[in-house]
């Protein structure tokens, strides 16, 4: 394979990893709205249910407020530790409306995007002697999330609700509203995107050194020679 073809494939995989991570995370969570008087307080709860309730009822602009920066980080950490079974059960709640589901996807997309940006900043600002250990930690987190997704998908492969949810996510990806397109463009900070595009090739190179397969296929976990 030529260098240009290899670089093109790497860029495609990098973009694919980013997009799939955002979409997968954004499609995981849903809940009933209106159960708590102050939705932003729910973001800081240790309960995944309360965090999900907050995300399904909070206005997108309110969630994005600088005042909620720490709350968003806390919410993301709580959801990372939640079981996928619990999350999908909440997603299938009969109390959830289409508007709440859409609001939840958008809010989850923001949380995941910020989580990725924190990783990039952590790596970029670290001393050179610590960068490899930080990158390894990020790779391990990615692999853990991917494996949880694979295990859940295999466990529920015959569940008709899974196919219904995939179809719904595909439909929403194919038909973004004008407002959604506008918000996506406005949220892309050029400096942040430049950092990310420098970070991902380094992550892919380190994963290759460790023998780690970073793809999202249905196969088993790739080797991890570096661990």
Rosetta silent file (secondary structure, phi, psi, omega in degrees, C-alpha in Angstrom):
SEQUENCE: XXXXXXXXXXXXXXXXXXXXXXXXXXXXXXXXXXXXXXXXXXXXXXXXXXXXXXXXXXXXXXXXXXXXXXXXXXXXXXXXXXXXXXXXXXXXXXXXXXXXXXXXXXXXXXXXXXXXXXXXXXXXXXXXXXXXXXXXXXXXXXXXXXXXXXXXXXXXXXXXXXXXXXXXXXXXXXXXXXXXXXXXXXXXXXXXXXXXXXXXXXXXXXXXXXXXXXXXXXXXXXXXXXX
SCORE:     score description
SCORE:     0.000 S_00000001
   1 L     0.000  136.366 -179.867    0.000    0.000    0.000 S_00000001
   2 L   -70.160  161.914  178.408    1.356    3.465   -0.876 S_00000001
   3 H   -60.764  -41.311 -177.810    2.093    6.068    1.795 S_00000001
   4 H   -65.443  -38.858  178.470   -0.743    8.285    0.555 S_00000001
   5 H   -66.993  -39.999  179.157   -3.226    5.390    0.672 S_00000001
   6 H   -63.972  -43.053  179.785   -2.049    4.434    4.147 S_00000001
   7 H   -64.786  -38.644  179.619   -2.392    8.023    5.385 S_00000001
   8 H   -64.835  -41.418  178.776   -5.861    8.263    3.838 S_00000001
   9 H   -64.816  -40.274  179.728   -6.944    5.037    5.531 S_00000001
  10 H   -63.392  -44.212  178.494   -5.575    6.243    8.857 S_00000001
  11 H   -61.305  -40.787  179.633   -7.443    9.542    8.570 S_00000001
  12 H   -63.483  -41.213  179.247  -10.615    7.673    7.720 S_00000001
  13 H   -67.333  -40.166  178.770  -10.260    5.386   10.714 S_00000001
  14 H   -59.367  -49.584 -179.871   -9.491    8.312   13.012 S_00000001
  15 H   -64.010  -39.197  179.261  -12.598   10.183   11.903 S_00000001
  16 H   -62.886  -42.698  178.904  -14.623    6.981   12.095 S_00000001
  17 H   -60.576  -45.578  179.729  -13.511    6.275   15.653 S_00000001
  18 H   -61.207  -48.362 -176.109  -14.458    9.808   16.724 S_00000001
  19 H   -66.317  -45.005 -178.204  -17.840    9.717   15.003 S_00000001
  20 H   -64.739  -39.393  178.483  -18.796    6.226   16.138 S_00000001
  21 H   -60.712  -43.864  179.231  -17.825    7.010   19.717 S_00000001
  22 H   -64.711  -45.375 -177.320  -19.997   10.112   19.680 S_00000001
  23 H   -67.339  -44.107 -179.200  -22.925    8.376   18.029 S_00000001
  24 H   -60.901  -46.591 -179.192  -22.708    5.263   20.211 S_00000001
  25 H   -67.099  -41.248 -178.402  -22.582    7.251   23.395 S_00000001
  26 H   -65.374  -26.778 -178.466  -25.255    9.678   22.245 S_00000001
  27 L   -90.935   -1.789 -173.222  -27.623    6.837   21.423 S_00000001
  28 L   -81.176  -30.943 -162.552  -27.231    4.936   24.694 S_00000001
  29 L  -113.588  138.633  174.066  -29.095    7.067   27.197 S_00000001
  30 L  -158.229  163.145 -176.463  -32.725    8.065   27.723 S_00000001
  31 L  -168.762 -179.252  174.612  -35.147    8.667   30.583 S_00000001
  32 L   -85.299  142.778  178.889  -38.292   10.271   31.931 S_00000001
  33 L  -100.477  160.867  171.950  -38.280   14.051   32.264 S_00000001
  34 L    82.373   10.307 -178.782  -39.687   16.248   34.979 S_00000001
  35 L   -83.815  -16.875 -177.505  -39.002   13.985   37.963 S_00000001
  36 L  -126.898  137.765 -175.335  -36.648   16.453   39.615 S_00000001
  37 L   -64.282  -39.380 -178.995  -37.271   20.112   40.302 S_00000001
  38 L  -118.323   99.712 -173.998  -33.739   21.256   39.413 S_00000001
  39 H   -63.336  -36.168 -177.810  -32.421   19.269   36.477 S_00000001
  40 H   -65.588  -26.914  176.096  -28.911   20.703   36.636 S_00000001
  41 H   -67.410  -31.308  179.289  -28.523   19.345   40.166 S_00000001
  42 H   -62.675  -25.176 -179.759  -29.208   15.869   38.813 S_00000001
  43 L   -61.982  -29.949 -175.620  -26.018   16.088   36.738 S_00000001
  44 L   -94.102    6.388  179.979  -23.873   15.859   39.859 S_00000001
  45 L   -74.101  152.909  173.083  -25.659   12.830   41.279 S_00000001
  46 L   -83.205   -5.540 -179.662  -23.902    9.485   41.717 S_00000001
  47 L   -90.823  119.835  177.053  -27.083    7.841   40.434 S_00000001
  48 H   -57.288  -36.787  179.954  -27.071    7.133   36.671 S_00000001
  49 H   -59.854  -44.019 -178.795  -30.880    7.328   36.681 S_00000001
  50 H   -68.968  -37.323  177.228  -30.851   10.875   38.053 S_00000001
  51 H   -63.134  -45.055 -179.763  -28.138   11.950   35.620 S_00000001
  52 H   -63.714  -41.074  176.265  -30.118   10.523   32.715 S_00000001
  53 H   -57.700  -43.529 -179.796  -33.283   12.250   33.918 S_00000001
  54 H   -63.257  -43.396 -177.083  -31.406   15.549   33.962 S_00000001
  55 H   -68.020  -27.677 -179.609  -30.004   15.053   30.467 S_00000001
  56 H   -83.252  -11.011 -177.279  -33.410   14.263   28.990 S_00000001
  57 H  -117.877  -17.086 -178.411  -34.987   17.413   30.410 S_00000001
  58 L   -74.272  134.788  171.595  -32.220   20.033   30.343 S_00000001
  59 L   -61.350  139.687 -176.405  -32.267   22.613   27.585 S_00000001
  60 H   -57.223  -41.058 -178.984  -29.193   22.177   25.373 S_00000001
  61 H   -68.887  -36.451  178.053  -28.026   25.754   25.920 S_00000001
  62 H   -65.754  -42.453  177.441  -28.430   25.483   29.676 S_00000001
  63 H   -60.259  -38.359 -176.223  -26.378   22.289   29.742 S_00000001
  64 L   -76.336   -7.354 -178.242  -23.678   24.020   27.688 S_00000001
  65 L   -57.298  143.810  177.726  -23.445   26.932   30.133 S_00000001
  66 H   -60.119  -27.723  179.149  -20.011   27.566   31.628 S_00000001
  67 H   -64.659  -21.894 -177.997  -21.671   27.338   35.047 S_00000001
  68 H  -101.931   14.430 -176.493  -22.329   23.647   34.377 S_00000001
  69 H   -59.046  -50.152 -179.546  -18.804   22.725   33.292 S_00000001
  70 H   -68.248  -35.475  179.417  -17.935   20.735   36.419 S_00000001
  71 H   -64.470  -38.077  178.631  -21.417   19.217   36.535 S_00000001
  72 H   -64.631  -41.238  179.010  -21.016   17.938   32.972 S_00000001
  73 H   -64.007  -40.463  179.449  -17.717   16.272   33.848 S_00000001
  74 H   -66.059  -41.440  179.640  -19.281   14.637   36.911 S_00000001
  75 H   -61.900  -42.780 -179.742  -22.251   13.425   34.861 S_00000001
  76 H   -63.779  -40.014  179.692  -19.963   11.855   32.256 S_00000001
  77 H   -64.687  -41.187  178.558  -17.980   10.054   34.950 S_00000001
  78 H   -62.578  -43.597 -177.755  -21.161    8.661   36.525 S_00000001
  79 H   -70.176  -30.947  177.166  -22.426    7.370   33.191 S_00000001
  80 H   -61.082  -32.496 -177.202  -19.100    5.740   32.344 S_00000001
  81 L   -91.284    0.225 -179.679  -19.513    3.561   35.417 S_00000001
  82 L   -83.485  149.761  177.428  -23.137    2.655   34.699 S_00000001
  83 L   -76.482  146.427  179.351  -24.075   -0.737   33.272 S_00000001
  84 H   -67.219  -31.506  177.517  -25.324   -0.794   29.708 S_00000001
  85 H   -61.028  -44.453  178.822  -28.286   -2.928   30.747 S_00000001
  86 H   -62.587  -43.102 -177.592  -29.417   -0.204   33.142 S_00000001
  87 H   -64.242  -44.770 -178.324  -28.926    2.482   30.510 S_00000001
  88 H   -71.277  -30.977  175.083  -30.867    0.682   27.801 S_00000001
  89 H   -62.733  -39.900  177.181  -33.709   -0.134   30.169 S_00000001
  90 H   -67.217  -37.609 -179.385  -34.006    3.581   30.854 S_00000001
  91 H   -62.329  -32.155 -177.255  -33.832    4.306   27.154 S_00000001
  92 L   -89.162    9.674 -178.900  -36.832    2.061   26.548 S_00000001
  93 L   -58.368  134.861  177.952  -38.968    3.772   29.157 S_00000001
  94 L   -67.503  -16.427 -179.012  -42.550    4.316   27.992 S_00000001
  95 L   -79.150  -11.568 -175.808  -42.416    7.757   29.609 S_00000001
  96 L   -79.691  129.758  175.487  -39.853    9.003   27.099 S_00000001
  97 L   -94.929  166.312  178.066  -41.128   11.242   24.297 S_00000001
  98 H   -61.118  -39.477  179.371  -39.449   11.714   20.918 S_00000001
  99 H   -64.040  -41.376  178.505  -38.467   15.249   21.914 S_00000001
 100 H   -64.722  -40.051  179.405  -36.872   14.008   25.131 S_00000001
 101 H   -62.437  -43.029  179.501  -34.992   11.302   23.226 S_00000001
 102 H   -66.519  -43.022  178.462  -33.624   13.845   20.772 S_00000001
 103 H   -60.590  -40.078  179.856  -32.649   16.250   23.547 S_00000001
 104 H   -63.817  -43.990  178.428  -30.886   13.417   25.321 S_00000001
 105 H   -59.501  -45.700 -178.678  -28.864   12.466   22.239 S_00000001
 106 H   -64.095  -42.370  179.585  -27.740   16.044   21.743 S_00000001
 107 H   -67.076  -38.609  177.697  -26.780   16.452   25.402 S_00000001
 108 H   -67.014  -35.379  176.381  -24.918   13.139   25.437 S_00000001
 109 H   -60.082  -39.959  178.423  -23.053   14.169   22.306 S_00000001
 110 H   -65.501  -43.767 -179.917  -21.827   17.270   24.135 S_00000001
 111 H   -61.192  -43.687 -179.060  -20.698   15.257   27.165 S_00000001
 112 H   -67.866  -40.172  178.637  -18.761   12.809   25.014 S_00000001
 113 H   -60.655  -44.787  179.323  -17.189   15.569   22.946 S_00000001
 114 H   -66.117  -35.418  178.284  -15.983   17.347   26.079 S_00000001
 115 H   -63.410  -40.612  177.394  -14.658   14.092   27.504 S_00000001
 116 H   -66.015  -40.383  179.760  -12.577   13.599   24.380 S_00000001
 117 H   -64.716  -36.570  176.636  -11.353   17.186   24.530 S_00000001
 118 H   -63.714  -39.346  177.850  -10.256   16.675   28.144 S_00000001
 119 H   -62.447  -45.234  179.848   -8.250   13.632   27.085 S_00000001
 120 H   -61.387  -44.858  179.692   -6.563   15.599   24.312 S_00000001
 121 H   -64.794  -39.138  178.938   -5.729   18.459   26.693 S_00000001
 122 H   -60.988  -44.474 -179.738   -4.436   16.031   29.319 S_00000001
 123 H   -68.805  -46.046 -175.618   -2.070   14.452   26.794 S_00000001
 124 H   -62.979  -38.791 -175.139   -1.017   17.701   25.144 S_00000001
 125 H   -87.232   -6.654 -176.608   -0.184   19.493   28.398 S_00000001
 126 L   -76.181  151.113  173.065    1.646   16.559   30.027 S_00000001
 127 L   -59.751  150.962 -176.970    5.459   16.411   30.320 S_00000001
 128 H   -55.581  -35.380 -177.468    7.054   14.354   27.575 S_00000001
 129 H   -68.525  -16.720 -177.253    8.048   11.667   30.096 S_00000001
 130 H  -106.194   -8.470 -172.716    4.384   11.087   31.019 S_00000001
 131 H   -61.641  -41.726 -176.927    2.755   11.198   27.588 S_00000001
 132 H   -64.627  -42.368  179.631    3.064    7.493   26.798 S_00000001
 133 H   -63.857  -39.271  178.469    1.486    6.414   30.096 S_00000001
 134 H   -66.115  -42.861  178.811   -1.391    8.867   29.561 S_00000001
 135 H   -63.020  -40.572  177.868   -1.931    7.633   26.017 S_00000001
 136 H   -61.342  -39.806  177.669   -1.965    4.029   27.237 S_00000001
 137 H   -62.067  -41.890  179.883   -4.622    4.960   29.799 S_00000001
 138 H   -66.114  -40.891  178.294   -6.757    6.532   27.072 S_00000001
 139 H   -62.686  -43.290  179.605   -6.378    3.486   24.833 S_00000001
 140 H   -61.812  -39.349  178.619   -7.385    1.198   27.699 S_00000001
 141 H   -64.907  -41.436  178.034  -10.498    3.314   28.346 S_00000001
 142 H   -61.578  -46.241 -178.585  -11.441    3.141   24.672 S_00000001
 143 H   -64.772  -38.521  179.064  -10.986   -0.635   24.615 S_00000001
 144 H   -62.749  -44.706  179.137  -13.008   -1.083   27.792 S_00000001
 145 H   -64.769  -44.585 -179.546  -15.925    0.892   26.349 S_00000001
 146 H   -61.350  -42.173 -178.941  -15.734   -0.927   23.014 S_00000001
 147 H   -67.759  -36.152  175.676  -15.684   -4.331   24.705 S_00000001
 148 H   -62.307  -40.519  178.706  -18.680   -3.423   26.891 S_00000001
 149 H   -65.005  -43.121  179.405  -20.553   -2.459   23.723 S_00000001
 150 H   -62.856  -44.175 -179.001  -19.606   -5.712   22.002 S_00000001
 151 H   -63.770  -41.436  179.113  -20.644   -7.790   24.996 S_00000001
 152 H   -65.712  -43.019 -178.657  -23.990   -6.027   25.269 S_00000001
 153 H   -62.673  -40.710  178.894  -24.615   -6.356   21.545 S_00000001
 154 H   -67.834  -41.275 -179.427  -23.863  -10.078   21.638 S_00000001
 155 H   -62.240  -34.750 -174.373  -26.036  -10.607   24.715 S_00000001
 156 L  -113.646   25.783 -174.621  -29.000   -8.868   23.063 S_00000001
 157 L   -62.763  -24.716  179.989  -28.386   -9.826   19.430 S_00000001
 158 L   -99.645   10.294 -178.718  -31.843  -11.428   19.160 S_00000001
 159 L   -84.820  117.209 -178.785  -33.639   -8.549   20.855 S_00000001
 160 H   -62.067  -24.178  179.106  -35.960   -6.797   18.360 S_00000001
 161 H   -66.039  -30.279  179.762  -35.619   -3.573   20.347 S_00000001
 162 H   -62.824  -45.751  179.559  -31.940   -3.400   19.410 S_00000001
 163 H   -65.773  -37.769  177.872  -32.716   -3.269   15.702 S_00000001
 164 H   -60.921  -43.330 -179.601  -35.433   -0.706   16.309 S_00000001
 165 H   -67.571  -39.017  177.757  -32.963    1.533   18.163 S_00000001
 166 H   -62.763  -42.539  179.091  -30.320    1.155   15.443 S_00000001
 167 H   -62.713  -39.727 -179.777  -32.843    2.150   12.802 S_00000001
 168 H   -65.617  -41.273  178.893  -33.867    5.182   14.835 S_00000001
 169 H   -65.754  -41.388  178.621  -30.251    6.298   15.241 S_00000001
 170 H   -61.663  -42.099  179.984  -29.588    5.835   11.533 S_00000001
 171 H   -61.770  -43.383 -179.250  -32.661    7.897   10.687 S_00000001
 172 H   -68.508  -33.291  177.817  -31.587   10.720   12.981 S_00000001
 173 H   -70.243  -35.143 -176.510  -28.069   10.727   11.567 S_00000001
 174 H   -77.582  -21.674 -174.228  -29.354   10.917    8.022 S_00000001
 175 L  -126.433   61.740  177.235  -31.786   13.746    8.673 S_00000001
 176 L   -68.544  144.758  178.399  -30.158   16.440   10.837 S_00000001
 177 L   -77.182  165.302  177.191  -32.210   19.580   11.188 S_00000001
 178 H   -58.811  -40.945  179.769  -30.990   22.968   10.012 S_00000001
 179 H   -64.708  -39.919  178.539  -30.559   23.991   13.640 S_00000001
 180 H   -63.608  -43.251  178.239  -28.528   20.854   14.403 S_00000001
 181 H   -62.406  -42.100  179.238  -26.207   21.516   11.469 S_00000001
 182 H   -62.031  -45.513 -178.570  -25.792   25.127   12.580 S_00000001
 183 H   -65.632  -37.474  178.926  -24.983   24.111   16.162 S_00000001
 184 H   -64.362  -43.060  179.539  -22.463   21.502   15.032 S_00000001
 185 H   -64.429  -42.626 -177.734  -20.612   24.023   12.892 S_00000001
 186 H   -69.943  -26.040 -177.283  -20.582   26.619   15.657 S_00000001
 187 H   -82.847   -8.750 -176.804  -19.358   24.105   18.252 S_00000001
 188 L   -87.543   95.048  176.803  -16.255   23.160   16.266 S_00000001
 189 L   -73.139  122.194 -176.053  -13.447   25.221   17.731 S_00000001
 190 H   -57.859  -39.710 -179.676  -10.649   25.274   15.099 S_00000001
 191 H   -66.190  -41.553  179.034   -7.895   25.108   17.717 S_00000001
 192 H   -64.719  -43.157  179.269   -9.543   22.179   19.479 S_00000001
 193 H   -63.888  -37.013  178.590  -10.052   20.319   16.200 S_00000001
 194 H   -64.890  -41.544  177.155   -6.413   20.896   15.261 S_00000001
 195 H   -61.582  -42.749 -177.033   -5.267   19.434   18.591 S_00000001
 196 H   -65.804  -39.466 -179.144   -7.526   16.439   18.130 S_00000001
 197 H   -71.928  -19.354  171.819   -6.285   15.717   14.626 S_00000001
 198 H   -83.287  -32.297 -176.272   -2.712   15.728   15.961 S_00000001
 199 H   -71.583  -46.459 -172.502   -3.676   13.526   18.914 S_00000001
 200 H   -62.681  -40.964  176.293   -5.490   10.722   17.081 S_00000001
 201 H   -60.744  -34.430  177.933   -2.622    9.684   14.766 S_00000001
 202 H   -68.117  -39.204  176.461   -0.414    9.421   17.870 S_00000001
 203 H   -63.365  -44.849 -179.722   -3.024    7.268   19.580 S_00000001
 204 H   -62.746  -39.389  179.049   -3.304    5.017   16.532 S_00000001
 205 H   -65.636  -42.041  179.216    0.484    4.692   16.337 S_00000001
 206 H   -66.396  -40.234  177.420    0.747    3.797   20.031 S_00000001
 207 H   -60.953  -40.102  178.755   -2.074    1.265   19.702 S_00000001
 208 H   -63.808  -40.488  177.528   -0.230   -0.335   16.796 S_00000001
 209 H   -59.709  -37.171 -178.647    2.931   -0.552   18.913 S_00000001
 210 H   -83.650   -6.184 -177.368    0.948   -2.386   21.582 S_00000001
 211 L    76.122   25.865 -177.737   -0.708   -4.699   19.080 S_00000001
 212 L   -95.799  128.632  175.283   -4.133   -3.246   19.861 S_00000001
 213 L   -89.891  118.529 -174.031   -6.831   -3.285   17.175 S_00000001
 214 L   -93.132    5.573 -178.206   -8.839   -0.071   17.518 S_00000001
 215 L   -70.139  170.028 -178.807  -11.642   -0.997   15.134 S_00000001
 216 L  -109.711   20.924 -178.095  -15.329   -1.321   16.090 S_00000001
 217 L   -66.131  177.021 -176.068  -15.966   -4.638   14.314 S_00000001
 218 L   -86.424   -2.536 -176.671  -17.850   -7.549   15.844 S_00000001
 219 L   -73.244 -178.864 -179.757  -14.771   -9.686   16.327 S_00000001
 220 L   -72.093  173.183 -179.130  -12.973  -10.401   19.563 S_00000001
 221 L   -65.872  138.474  179.851  -10.687   -8.015   21.343 S_00000001
 222 L   -70.773  167.973  179.249   -7.433   -7.353   19.566 S_00000001
 223 L   -62.278  160.577  179.817   -4.105   -8.265   21.067 S_00000001
 224 L  -142.291   65.891 -171.705   -2.634   -6.011   23.750 S_00000001
 225 L   -64.602  -23.107 -175.336    1.013   -6.831   23.751 S_00000001
 226 L   -83.065   -5.987 -178.296    1.964   -3.660   25.532 S_00000001
 227 L   -94.624    0.000    0.000    0.059   -4.477   28.718 S_00000001
